[in-house]
Coordinates of C-alpha atoms in Angstrom, one line a residue:
M1 CA 38.5 18.3 -36.3
K2 CA 41.3 15.7 -36.6
S3 CA 40.9 13.1 -39.3
R4 CA 41.8 9.5 -39.1
A5 CA 41.7 6.5 -41.4
M6 CA 39.2 3.9 -40.3
K7 CA 38.6 0.5 -41.8
P8 CA 34.9 -0.5 -42.4
K9 CA 33.0 -2.2 -39.5
K10 CA 34.0 -5.8 -39.0
L11 CA 32.6 -8.6 -37.1
N12 CA 34.3 -10.2 -34.1
A13 CA 34.3 -13.9 -33.3
Q14 CA 30.8 -13.6 -31.9
G15 CA 29.5 -11.9 -35.0
V16 CA 29.2 -8.5 -33.3
E17 CA 30.2 -5.3 -35.2
R18 CA 33.3 -3.7 -33.9
W19 CA 35.5 -0.6 -34.7
C20 CA 38.9 -1.6 -35.8
P21 CA 41.7 1.1 -35.5
I22 CA 44.3 0.5 -38.1
Q23 CA 47.3 2.0 -36.4
A24 CA 48.5 3.0 -33.1
S25 CA 48.5 6.7 -34.1
V26 CA 44.8 6.6 -34.3
V27 CA 44.4 6.2 -30.6
G28 CA 47.2 8.5 -29.6
S29 CA 48.5 7.9 -26.1
V30 CA 45.7 5.6 -25.1
N31 CA 47.7 2.4 -25.3
F32 CA 44.8 0.4 -24.0
L33 CA 43.0 0.9 -27.4
S34 CA 45.8 -0.9 -29.2
T35 CA 45.0 -4.1 -27.4
K36 CA 43.0 -7.0 -28.8
K37 CA 40.3 -6.4 -26.2
C38 CA 39.7 -2.9 -27.4
A39 CA 40.1 -3.8 -31.1
E40 CA 37.3 -6.3 -30.7
A41 CA 35.1 -4.1 -28.6
P42 CA 31.5 -4.3 -29.8
S43 CA 30.0 -1.2 -31.6
K44 CA 27.0 -1.4 -29.3
I45 CA 26.5 -2.7 -25.8
D46 CA 23.5 -3.0 -23.4
H47 CA 25.2 -2.0 -20.2
P48 CA 23.6 -3.4 -16.9
Y49 CA 24.3 -0.1 -15.2
H50 CA 22.3 1.9 -17.8
H51 CA 19.2 -0.1 -18.7
Y52 CA 17.4 2.5 -20.8
H53 CA 19.3 2.8 -24.0
P54 CA 22.3 1.0 -25.6
L55 CA 25.7 2.5 -25.5
V56 CA 27.2 3.0 -29.0
L57 CA 31.0 3.1 -29.6
L58 CA 32.0 6.2 -31.5
P59 CA 35.5 6.8 -32.9
E60 CA 35.5 10.3 -31.7
S61 CA 33.6 12.7 -29.4
P62 CA 30.0 13.1 -30.5
Y63 CA 30.1 16.8 -29.7
G64 CA 32.4 18.0 -32.4
G65 CA 35.1 18.6 -29.8
S66 CA 36.6 17.2 -26.7
C67 CA 34.4 14.8 -24.6
Y68 CA 34.4 14.9 -20.8
F69 CA 33.3 11.6 -19.3
D70 CA 30.4 11.6 -16.8
F71 CA 32.3 9.4 -14.3
S72 CA 36.0 10.4 -14.2
Y73 CA 35.5 14.0 -15.6
K74 CA 38.6 13.3 -17.7
R75 CA 38.9 14.6 -21.2
C76 CA 39.1 12.2 -24.2
D77 CA 38.8 12.8 -27.9
F78 CA 38.7 9.2 -29.2
F79 CA 36.6 6.1 -28.8
V80 CA 33.7 7.0 -26.6
Y81 CA 30.7 4.8 -25.6
H82 CA 27.9 7.2 -26.0
C83 CA 24.2 7.1 -25.2
S84 CA 21.6 9.3 -26.9
C85 CA 20.6 10.7 -23.5
G86 CA 24.0 12.3 -23.1
L87 CA 25.8 9.7 -21.1
D88 CA 29.5 9.2 -22.0
F89 CA 31.8 6.3 -21.1
H90 CA 35.5 6.0 -21.7
I91 CA 35.9 2.8 -23.5
K92 CA 38.1 1.4 -20.7
C93 CA 35.5 2.3 -18.1
A94 CA 32.7 0.8 -20.2
L95 CA 34.4 -2.5 -20.7
F96 CA 35.7 -2.5 -17.1
T97 CA 32.3 -2.0 -15.5
L98 CA 30.7 -4.4 -17.9
N99 CA 33.1 -7.1 -16.7
I100 CA 32.3 -6.1 -13.1
A101 CA 28.6 -6.3 -13.6
E102 CA 28.9 -9.7 -15.3
Q103 CA 31.2 -10.9 -12.5
K104 CA 34.0 -11.7 -15.0
L105 CA 36.7 -10.6 -12.7
Q106 CA 39.2 -12.9 -14.4
E107 CA 39.0 -10.5 -17.4
L108 CA 40.5 -7.8 -15.2
N109 CA 43.8 -9.6 -14.5
H110 CA 45.5 -7.0 -16.8
I111 CA 44.5 -4.2 -14.4
A112 CA 46.7 -3.8 -11.4
T113 CA 45.2 -4.4 -7.9
K114 CA 46.6 -1.7 -5.6
D115 CA 47.0 -1.3 -1.9
P116 CA 46.4 2.4 -0.9
S117 CA 48.4 2.1 2.2
V118 CA 51.6 1.8 0.1
F119 CA 50.9 4.9 -1.9
L120 CA 49.7 6.9 1.1
E121 CA 53.2 6.5 2.6
D122 CA 54.5 8.5 -0.4
G123 CA 52.2 11.4 0.4
N124 CA 50.1 11.0 -2.7
E125 CA 47.6 13.8 -2.2
E126 CA 45.4 12.8 -5.1
L127 CA 45.1 9.3 -3.8
E128 CA 44.3 10.5 -0.3
N129 CA 41.2 12.2 -1.8
A130 CA 40.3 9.4 -4.2
K131 CA 36.9 7.7 -3.8
C132 CA 35.5 4.4 -4.9
F133 CA 33.3 4.8 -8.0
G134 CA 30.9 2.1 -6.7
C135 CA 30.1 3.2 -3.2
W136 CA 31.6 6.7 -3.5
L137 CA 33.3 6.4 -0.2
P138 CA 37.1 7.0 0.3
L139 CA 39.4 4.3 -0.8
G140 CA 40.9 4.3 2.7
E141 CA 43.2 1.3 3.2
S142 CA 41.1 -1.1 1.2
R143 CA 42.5 -2.9 -1.9
Y144 CA 41.1 -1.6 -5.1
F145 CA 41.2 -1.8 -8.9
S146 CA 42.4 1.3 -10.7
V147 CA 42.4 2.1 -14.4
A148 CA 44.3 4.9 -16.0
C149 CA 41.3 7.2 -16.6
G150 CA 40.9 7.8 -12.9
F151 CA 38.3 5.1 -12.3
N152 CA 38.9 3.4 -8.9
L153 CA 36.8 0.6 -7.4
H154 CA 37.1 -1.2 -4.1
I155 CA 37.7 -4.9 -4.5
K156 CA 34.8 -5.6 -2.1
C157 CA 32.5 -3.5 -4.4
A158 CA 33.7 -5.3 -7.5
E159 CA 32.8 -8.6 -5.9
L160 CA 29.2 -7.6 -5.1
P161 CA 26.6 -9.5 -7.1
H162 CA 25.0 -7.4 -9.8
E163 CA 21.6 -9.0 -9.5
I164 CA 20.0 -11.0 -6.7
N165 CA 16.6 -12.4 -5.7
H166 CA 15.7 -11.6 -2.1
P167 CA 12.8 -12.9 0.0
F168 CA 11.7 -9.4 0.9
H169 CA 11.1 -8.6 -2.7
K170 CA 10.7 -11.9 -4.6
E171 CA 8.5 -10.4 -7.3
H172 CA 11.4 -9.0 -9.2
P173 CA 15.2 -9.1 -9.0
L174 CA 17.1 -6.5 -7.2
V175 CA 19.9 -4.8 -9.2
L176 CA 23.0 -3.3 -7.9
Q177 CA 23.2 0.4 -8.8
F178 CA 26.3 2.5 -8.5
N179 CA 25.8 6.2 -8.1
I180 CA 22.2 6.6 -9.3
K181 CA 22.6 10.3 -10.3
R182 CA 25.3 9.5 -12.7
F183 CA 23.6 6.6 -14.4
S184 CA 20.1 8.1 -14.6
C185 CA 18.6 8.9 -18.0
K186 CA 18.7 12.5 -19.0
I187 CA 16.0 12.3 -21.6
C188 CA 13.3 9.9 -20.4
G189 CA 13.9 10.2 -16.6
E190 CA 10.6 12.2 -16.1
T191 CA 8.4 10.3 -18.6
R192 CA 8.9 6.5 -19.2
H193 CA 10.8 6.0 -16.0
R194 CA 9.1 8.6 -13.8
D195 CA 8.0 5.9 -11.3
F196 CA 11.6 4.7 -10.7
F197 CA 13.3 6.1 -7.7
I198 CA 16.3 6.8 -9.9
V199 CA 14.7 9.6 -11.7
V200 CA 16.5 12.9 -11.8
Q201 CA 13.3 14.7 -10.7
L202 CA 13.5 13.1 -6.3
A203 CA 11.0 16.8 -5.3
Q204 CA 7.7 15.8 -3.6
N205 CA 8.5 12.1 -3.4
E206 CA 12.1 12.5 -2.2
S207 CA 11.6 11.5 1.4
K208 CA 9.3 8.7 0.5
I209 CA 11.4 6.9 -2.1
R210 CA 14.8 7.2 -0.4
D211 CA 14.1 5.1 2.7
C212 CA 15.7 1.7 2.7
S213 CA 12.9 -0.9 2.3
F214 CA 14.7 -3.1 4.8
C215 CA 15.6 -0.8 7.7
D216 CA 13.7 2.4 6.9
V217 CA 16.9 4.5 7.1
E218 CA 17.6 6.9 4.3
V219 CA 19.5 5.7 1.3
S220 CA 22.0 8.1 -0.2
I221 CA 21.9 7.8 -4.0
D222 CA 25.5 8.8 -4.2
Y223 CA 26.5 5.4 -2.9
G224 CA 25.7 1.9 -4.0
S225 CA 22.3 0.4 -3.5
Y226 CA 20.1 -2.5 -4.6
Y227 CA 16.9 -1.5 -6.4
C228 CA 14.0 -2.9 -8.4
L229 CA 13.6 -1.7 -11.9
R230 CA 9.8 -2.0 -11.7
C231 CA 8.8 -1.0 -8.2
N232 CA 9.5 1.8 -5.8
F233 CA 12.0 -0.4 -3.9
I234 CA 15.5 0.5 -2.8
A235 CA 17.8 -1.0 -0.1
H236 CA 21.3 -0.4 1.3
V237 CA 23.9 -2.8 0.0
K238 CA 24.6 -4.0 3.6
C239 CA 20.9 -4.6 4.3
A240 CA 20.3 -6.6 1.1
T241 CA 23.4 -8.8 1.5
K242 CA 23.5 -9.1 5.3
Y243 CA 22.3 -12.7 5.5
R244 CA 23.9 -14.8 2.7
D245 CA 21.4 -17.6 3.2
R246 CA 18.5 -15.2 2.6
Y247 CA 19.2 -14.4 -1.0
Y248 CA 20.7 -16.0 -4.1
I249 CA 22.7 -14.6 -6.9
I250 CA 21.3 -14.4 -10.4
E251 CA 24.1 -15.5 -12.8
A252 CA 25.2 -13.0 -15.4
K253 CA 23.9 -15.1 -18.3
G254 CA 20.4 -14.6 -16.9
I255 CA 20.6 -10.8 -16.6
A256 CA 18.7 -10.2 -19.9
G257 CA 15.9 -12.6 -19.5
N258 CA 15.5 -13.6 -15.9
H259 CA 12.9 -11.1 -14.9
D260 CA 9.9 -13.4 -14.9
D261 CA 7.5 -11.2 -16.8
D262 CA 4.7 -13.5 -16.0
L263 CA 5.7 -14.4 -12.5
G264 CA 2.2 -15.5 -11.5
V265 CA -0.2 -17.2 -13.9
N266 CA -3.4 -15.2 -14.1
P267 CA -6.1 -17.1 -12.1
I268 CA -8.8 -15.5 -14.2
T269 CA -8.7 -17.7 -17.3
C270 CA -11.2 -15.7 -19.4
V271 CA -13.0 -12.3 -19.1
I272 CA -16.4 -12.8 -20.6
E273 CA -18.0 -9.4 -19.9
Q274 CA -16.9 -6.0 -18.8
N275 CA -18.7 -2.8 -17.9
E276 CA -18.1 0.6 -19.4
G277 CA -15.4 1.3 -16.8
G278 CA -13.5 -1.8 -17.8
E279 CA -14.4 -3.7 -14.6
M280 CA -14.7 -7.5 -15.1
T281 CA -18.3 -8.4 -14.5
R282 CA -18.3 -12.0 -15.7
I283 CA -15.3 -14.2 -15.6
K284 CA -14.0 -17.7 -15.6
H285 CA -11.8 -18.6 -12.7
F286 CA -9.5 -21.6 -12.5
S287 CA -10.9 -22.6 -9.1
H288 CA -14.5 -23.0 -10.1
A289 CA -16.3 -24.9 -12.9
H290 CA -19.0 -22.2 -13.6
D291 CA -18.9 -18.6 -14.6
L292 CA -18.5 -16.0 -11.8
I293 CA -20.4 -12.8 -11.9
L294 CA -19.7 -9.5 -10.1
S295 CA -22.3 -8.7 -7.4
D296 CA -22.9 -5.9 -4.9
N297 CA -25.8 -7.6 -3.2
V298 CA -24.6 -8.5 0.3
M299 CA -27.9 -9.6 1.7
E300 CA -26.6 -11.4 4.8
N301 CA -23.6 -11.1 7.1
D302 CA -22.5 -14.7 7.0
I303 CA -21.4 -14.9 3.3
T304 CA -17.9 -16.2 3.4
C305 CA -15.2 -15.9 0.7
D306 CA -14.1 -19.3 -0.5
G307 CA -10.6 -17.9 -1.0
C308 CA -9.7 -16.4 2.4
M309 CA -12.6 -17.7 4.5
L310 CA -13.4 -14.2 5.8
L311 CA -16.7 -12.4 5.7
I312 CA -17.7 -10.6 2.5
L313 CA -18.9 -7.1 3.3
D314 CA -18.4 -5.5 -0.2
S315 CA -18.8 -6.3 -3.8
F316 CA -17.7 -9.9 -4.7
Y317 CA -17.9 -12.6 -7.4
C318 CA -20.4 -15.3 -7.0
C319 CA -21.3 -18.4 -9.0
S320 CA -23.6 -17.8 -12.0
L321 CA -25.5 -21.0 -11.1
Q322 CA -25.9 -20.1 -7.5
C323 CA -23.9 -23.0 -6.1
N324 CA -22.8 -21.2 -2.9
F325 CA -19.3 -20.2 -4.2
F326 CA -18.1 -16.6 -3.4
L327 CA -14.8 -14.7 -3.8
H328 CA -13.7 -11.3 -2.8
K329 CA -12.5 -9.3 -5.8
A330 CA -9.0 -9.2 -4.4
C331 CA -9.0 -13.0 -3.7
A332 CA -10.2 -13.7 -7.3
K333 CA -7.0 -12.0 -8.5
S334 CA -4.6 -14.0 -6.3
P335 CA -1.7 -15.1 -8.6
R336 CA -1.4 -18.8 -9.2
K337 CA 2.3 -18.6 -8.5
K338 CA 3.9 -16.4 -5.8
H339 CA 7.0 -15.8 -3.7
L340 CA 6.4 -15.5 0.0
W341 CA 9.0 -13.3 1.7
F342 CA 8.6 -14.9 5.2
H343 CA 9.1 -18.4 4.0
G344 CA 12.7 -19.7 3.8
C345 CA 12.2 -21.6 0.5
Q346 CA 13.3 -19.6 -2.5
E347 CA 11.0 -21.4 -4.8
L348 CA 7.6 -20.2 -6.1
H349 CA 4.6 -21.2 -4.0
I350 CA 1.7 -22.7 -6.1
L351 CA -2.0 -21.6 -5.4
V352 CA -4.1 -24.7 -4.8
V353 CA -7.8 -25.2 -4.1
G354 CA -10.0 -28.0 -2.9
Y355 CA -8.1 -29.0 0.3
L356 CA -8.6 -28.7 4.0
F357 CA -5.2 -27.9 5.5
N358 CA -3.5 -26.6 8.5
C359 CA -1.7 -23.3 7.8
S360 CA 2.0 -23.5 8.6
I361 CA 2.0 -19.9 9.7
C362 CA -1.1 -19.2 11.8
E363 CA -1.8 -22.9 12.5
Y364 CA -5.5 -22.6 11.8
D365 CA -7.4 -25.4 10.0
C366 CA -8.6 -23.8 6.8
G367 CA -10.7 -24.9 3.8
G368 CA -9.9 -22.0 1.5
F369 CA -7.2 -21.3 -1.1
S370 CA -3.6 -22.0 0.0
Y371 CA -0.1 -21.5 -1.4
K372 CA 1.7 -24.8 -1.4
C373 CA 5.5 -25.2 -1.1
N374 CA 6.3 -28.3 -3.0
K375 CA 9.8 -28.4 -1.5
F376 CA 8.6 -28.8 2.1
N377 CA 5.0 -29.8 1.3
V378 CA 3.4 -27.1 3.5
H379 CA 0.4 -25.0 2.9
I380 CA -0.1 -21.3 3.8
C381 CA -3.5 -19.8 3.9
L382 CA -4.5 -16.9 1.6
Q383 CA -4.9 -14.5 4.6
C384 CA -1.3 -15.1 5.7
S385 CA 0.1 -15.0 2.2
V386 CA -1.0 -11.4 1.6
I387 CA 0.8 -9.9 4.6
D388 CA 3.7 -7.8 3.4
Y389 CA 6.9 -7.3 5.3
R390 CA 6.2 -3.5 5.1
T391 CA 2.6 -2.7 5.8
K392 CA 0.1 0.0 7.0
H393 CA -2.3 -1.3 9.6
P394 CA -5.5 0.5 10.6
G395 CA -4.5 0.1 14.2
H396 CA -1.5 2.5 13.9
Q397 CA -0.9 5.8 12.2
H398 CA 2.5 5.0 10.7
P399 CA 3.8 2.3 8.4
I400 CA 5.3 -0.7 10.2
L401 CA 8.3 -2.8 9.0
Y402 CA 9.0 -6.5 9.9
N403 CA 12.2 -6.9 11.9
R404 CA 13.1 -10.4 13.0
N405 CA 15.5 -9.0 15.6
Q406 CA 12.9 -6.7 17.2
N407 CA 12.4 -7.6 20.8
G408 CA 9.4 -6.0 22.6
R409 CA 5.8 -6.2 23.8
C410 CA 3.2 -6.5 21.1
N411 CA 0.7 -3.7 21.3
G412 CA -2.1 -6.0 20.0
C413 CA -1.9 -8.9 22.5
G414 CA 0.6 -7.7 25.1
E415 CA 2.9 -10.7 24.7
T416 CA 6.7 -10.3 24.2
W417 CA 8.1 -11.5 21.0
R418 CA 11.5 -11.4 19.2
S419 CA 10.4 -11.0 15.6
Q420 CA 7.8 -8.4 15.1
F421 CA 6.6 -5.5 12.9
S422 CA 7.8 -2.3 14.4
C423 CA 7.4 1.4 13.8
K424 CA 10.5 3.6 13.4
H425 CA 8.6 6.7 14.5
C426 CA 7.3 5.5 17.9
D427 CA 7.3 2.6 20.3
F428 CA 4.8 0.4 18.5
N429 CA 5.2 -3.4 17.9
L430 CA 2.9 -5.9 16.3
D431 CA 3.5 -9.6 16.1
F432 CA 2.7 -11.6 13.0
D433 CA -0.5 -13.2 14.4
C434 CA -2.0 -9.8 15.5
S435 CA -1.1 -8.3 12.1
R436 CA -3.3 -10.9 10.4
L437 CA -6.4 -10.5 12.6
P438 CA -9.5 -9.9 10.4
L439 CA -10.9 -6.4 10.8
T440 CA -14.4 -7.9 10.9
T441 CA -15.4 -11.4 11.8
R442 CA -18.4 -13.5 12.9
H443 CA -19.2 -15.5 15.9
K444 CA -21.8 -18.3 16.0
G445 CA -23.4 -16.9 19.2
H446 CA -23.6 -13.3 18.1
E447 CA -26.0 -11.7 15.7
H448 CA -23.8 -8.9 14.4
P449 CA -20.2 -9.1 13.0
P450 CA -17.9 -7.7 15.7
A451 CA -15.1 -5.4 14.5
L452 CA -11.5 -5.3 15.6
T453 CA -11.1 -2.5 18.1
Y454 CA -7.8 -1.0 19.2
H455 CA -8.6 1.1 22.3
A456 CA -11.5 0.8 24.8
G457 CA -13.8 3.8 24.6
N458 CA -14.9 3.5 28.2
D459 CA -12.7 3.5 31.4
Y460 CA -15.4 2.1 33.6
P461 CA -14.1 -1.3 34.9
K462 CA -17.3 -3.2 34.4
Y463 CA -17.0 -2.9 30.6
H464 CA -13.5 -4.5 30.6
Y465 CA -14.6 -8.1 30.6
C466 CA -14.9 -10.6 27.8
D467 CA -18.5 -11.5 27.1
L468 CA -17.5 -15.0 26.0
C469 CA -15.0 -16.2 28.6
E470 CA -16.2 -13.7 31.3
K471 CA -12.6 -13.0 32.3
E472 CA -11.2 -9.5 32.7
R473 CA -9.4 -8.0 29.6
D474 CA -6.8 -5.2 29.3
P475 CA -8.5 -2.1 27.9
N476 CA -5.2 -1.1 26.2
L477 CA -5.1 -4.3 24.1
W478 CA -7.0 -5.1 21.0
F479 CA -10.4 -6.8 21.2
Y480 CA -13.5 -7.4 19.1
H481 CA -16.5 -5.2 19.8
C482 CA -20.0 -4.8 18.5
A483 CA -21.3 -1.2 19.1
I484 CA -24.9 -2.2 18.5
C485 CA -25.2 -4.5 21.5
E486 CA -22.1 -3.6 23.5
F487 CA -20.5 -7.0 22.8
S488 CA -16.7 -7.2 23.6
A489 CA -14.4 -10.2 23.6
H490 CA -10.8 -11.3 23.4
P491 CA -9.6 -12.1 19.8
N492 CA -8.8 -15.7 20.8
C493 CA -12.3 -16.2 22.1
V494 CA -14.0 -14.8 19.0
L495 CA -11.7 -16.6 16.5
A496 CA -12.6 -20.2 17.1
I497 CA -9.9 -22.6 16.0
Y498 CA -12.2 -23.9 13.2
L499 CA -13.5 -20.6 12.1
F500 CA -11.9 -20.9 8.6
I501 CA -13.6 -24.1 7.6
K502 CA -16.7 -23.2 5.5
P503 CA -19.9 -24.9 6.5
G504 CA -21.2 -27.0 3.7
S505 CA -17.7 -28.2 2.7
M506 CA -17.6 -31.9 2.0
C507 CA -14.9 -34.6 2.5
K508 CA -14.7 -38.3 2.3
G509 CA -15.1 -40.2 5.6
K510 CA -12.3 -42.5 6.5
D511 CA -14.4 -44.7 8.7
H512 CA -17.7 -44.0 7.0
P513 CA -18.9 -45.1 3.6
H514 CA -20.7 -41.8 2.7
P515 CA -19.4 -38.2 2.0
L516 CA -19.5 -36.0 5.1
T517 CA -20.4 -32.3 5.3
F518 CA -19.0 -29.8 7.7
V519 CA -21.8 -28.2 9.8
W520 CA -21.8 -25.7 12.7
K521 CA -24.0 -26.7 15.6
P522 CA -24.6 -23.8 18.0
Y523 CA -26.3 -26.1 20.5
R524 CA -25.6 -29.6 21.8
Y525 CA -26.7 -32.0 19.1
I526 CA -27.0 -35.8 18.9
V527 CA -24.2 -37.9 20.2
C528 CA -20.9 -38.2 18.3
G529 CA -20.4 -41.4 16.4
K530 CA -16.8 -41.5 17.6
C531 CA -16.7 -40.5 21.3
S532 CA -20.5 -40.8 22.1
E533 CA -20.5 -37.2 23.6
P534 CA -23.2 -34.7 22.6
C535 CA -22.0 -32.8 19.5
E536 CA -21.6 -29.0 19.4
A537 CA -19.6 -26.5 17.3
L538 CA -18.0 -27.9 14.2
V539 CA -19.2 -31.4 13.3
L540 CA -19.2 -33.7 10.3
E541 CA -22.6 -34.8 9.2
C542 CA -23.4 -37.6 6.8
A543 CA -24.7 -36.2 3.4
E544 CA -27.0 -39.1 2.9
P545 CA -30.5 -38.0 4.2
T546 CA -31.3 -41.5 5.6
C547 CA -28.0 -41.7 7.6
N548 CA -27.9 -40.0 11.0
Y549 CA -24.1 -40.3 11.4
V550 CA -22.6 -37.2 13.1
V551 CA -19.0 -36.9 14.4
Y552 CA -16.8 -34.2 15.9
W553 CA -14.2 -32.9 13.5
K554 CA -11.7 -32.9 16.3
D555 CA -12.4 -36.6 16.8
V556 CA -11.7 -37.6 13.2
R557 CA -9.1 -35.0 12.4
P558 CA -6.1 -37.2 11.2
P559 CA -3.2 -37.2 13.7
S560 CA -0.8 -36.4 10.9
F561 CA -3.0 -33.6 9.5
G562 CA -0.7 -30.9 10.7
F563 CA 1.2 -28.9 8.1
T564 CA 2.0 -31.6 5.6
S565 CA -1.1 -33.8 5.3
P566 CA -4.1 -31.9 3.9
V567 CA -7.5 -33.5 3.4
E568 CA -9.0 -33.4 -0.1
L569 CA -12.4 -31.8 -0.2
S570 CA -15.2 -33.4 -2.3
K571 CA -17.1 -31.6 -5.0
A572 CA -20.6 -32.0 -6.1
E573 CA -21.1 -33.8 -9.4
A574 CA -22.2 -30.6 -11.3
D575 CA -19.3 -28.6 -9.7
A576 CA -16.7 -31.1 -10.9
I577 CA -17.4 -30.3 -14.6
T578 CA -14.9 -28.0 -16.2
H579 CA -15.5 -25.8 -19.2
D580 CA -13.2 -24.1 -21.7
C581 CA -13.3 -20.4 -22.4

């Protein structure tokens, strides 16, 4: 083994340990190492392209002989950035790619920018076969950076942002990955990081995890891609960066600590009791003053979740003091801060309670939880907020992906839309409204909860009528059906416009001195105090027992209610008390 004189470790201007070669002979023919940049190279770096372990600068090959780099396959005996998992960087490649990842392109001015067309004229066979390290495609006639160790990179690849936030995956940043196979960890790839798509193992899950999350077309791990470190999410570079106004770049200085570990504040402020299986059986929730207890006792079919306003047909949380407050288990875990992929605003949406609002997506009046955009002052109901851009709907056998350029006929309602969920395996489209139809609902004039049905089970024409509007319906389109009493109806007929306002909710009357309570009246009631017409359906009734004031909600609904002017709901005195855990 060759010997060389080395000074002790020194600190550079930033206080980072560095190796300091004392003479040019130490580095042999690698002139780059005699420069100031190399002399001040840190002894250890956390490289953005290899997240698992730090790269340590060694004065010579760690293998007791020559070292062959994983990227250029070139041989080098001196100054290697080495990882414990067997990954080896030439010092030039390490510093070069570090500058690329941190978008410090000005640091690369000492590296020549080349035009392949000039060299191709000279018949350079090696250059003709050269490929870009980033996308692993031929250099072609694109301008590129080239370093002496055989590392070539398209200028366009060098200019790609290393880390972005995208509305289709706002939970975590998407990181640019060059050639996944080469950067994967050889030690922990099948243990700590086995859930990442970049594992060396890709076997039974290969077809599942290689599809682009944007277009559903396979992503080759030999080329560049954007991926999430925490989720099974990968996308083509072109898909992730297609619309510049749809994502924003995370600056290099935020790479280490901009992952929002606690993106959403936990809505469960305290866990009081758990069962043997670890399930939370008694909790405190930010939305309610009293403890909530887990229950499986669904005694009646009109129990409504105060979060999403849908029927509760499974285990749920209810108020320990029986004050008519209920939450689905899933709704109880709704994060207090959340990104919504379909909303153009890049900011977090805040979960708010205690308002009657008009959802800016489905345009239904709703009294449940909402995600509020402070920038545009709009509210989005909990039911709309949980729809993912890639979803699996019970009405179709394959996963469906949202495509805003998809033109076609919706299989749910039969209408033609431009932006829809579509299936890449067959001709199936679903618009946003149909994708959010509740699987089971209720109707004030029907005893049993009708279920969403996707195909008529009987071809006899007399069955193809809506039992509410008495008009003919298309048996190939979705409808609500009750098998017990052969009830069938159009979704729009079943889902009344005020279905998502919970009876018993209270608000202050603008033109009335007493609090008003929302009440469903299945029959024509006393005359409305506003229009003097007999009241039916959703009405506001005075909470004072001696006052007979009743008014249609539609008559007192503020003209500016819309998306931006919610109505604050009133709370009972006991329910307004808050307690600490």
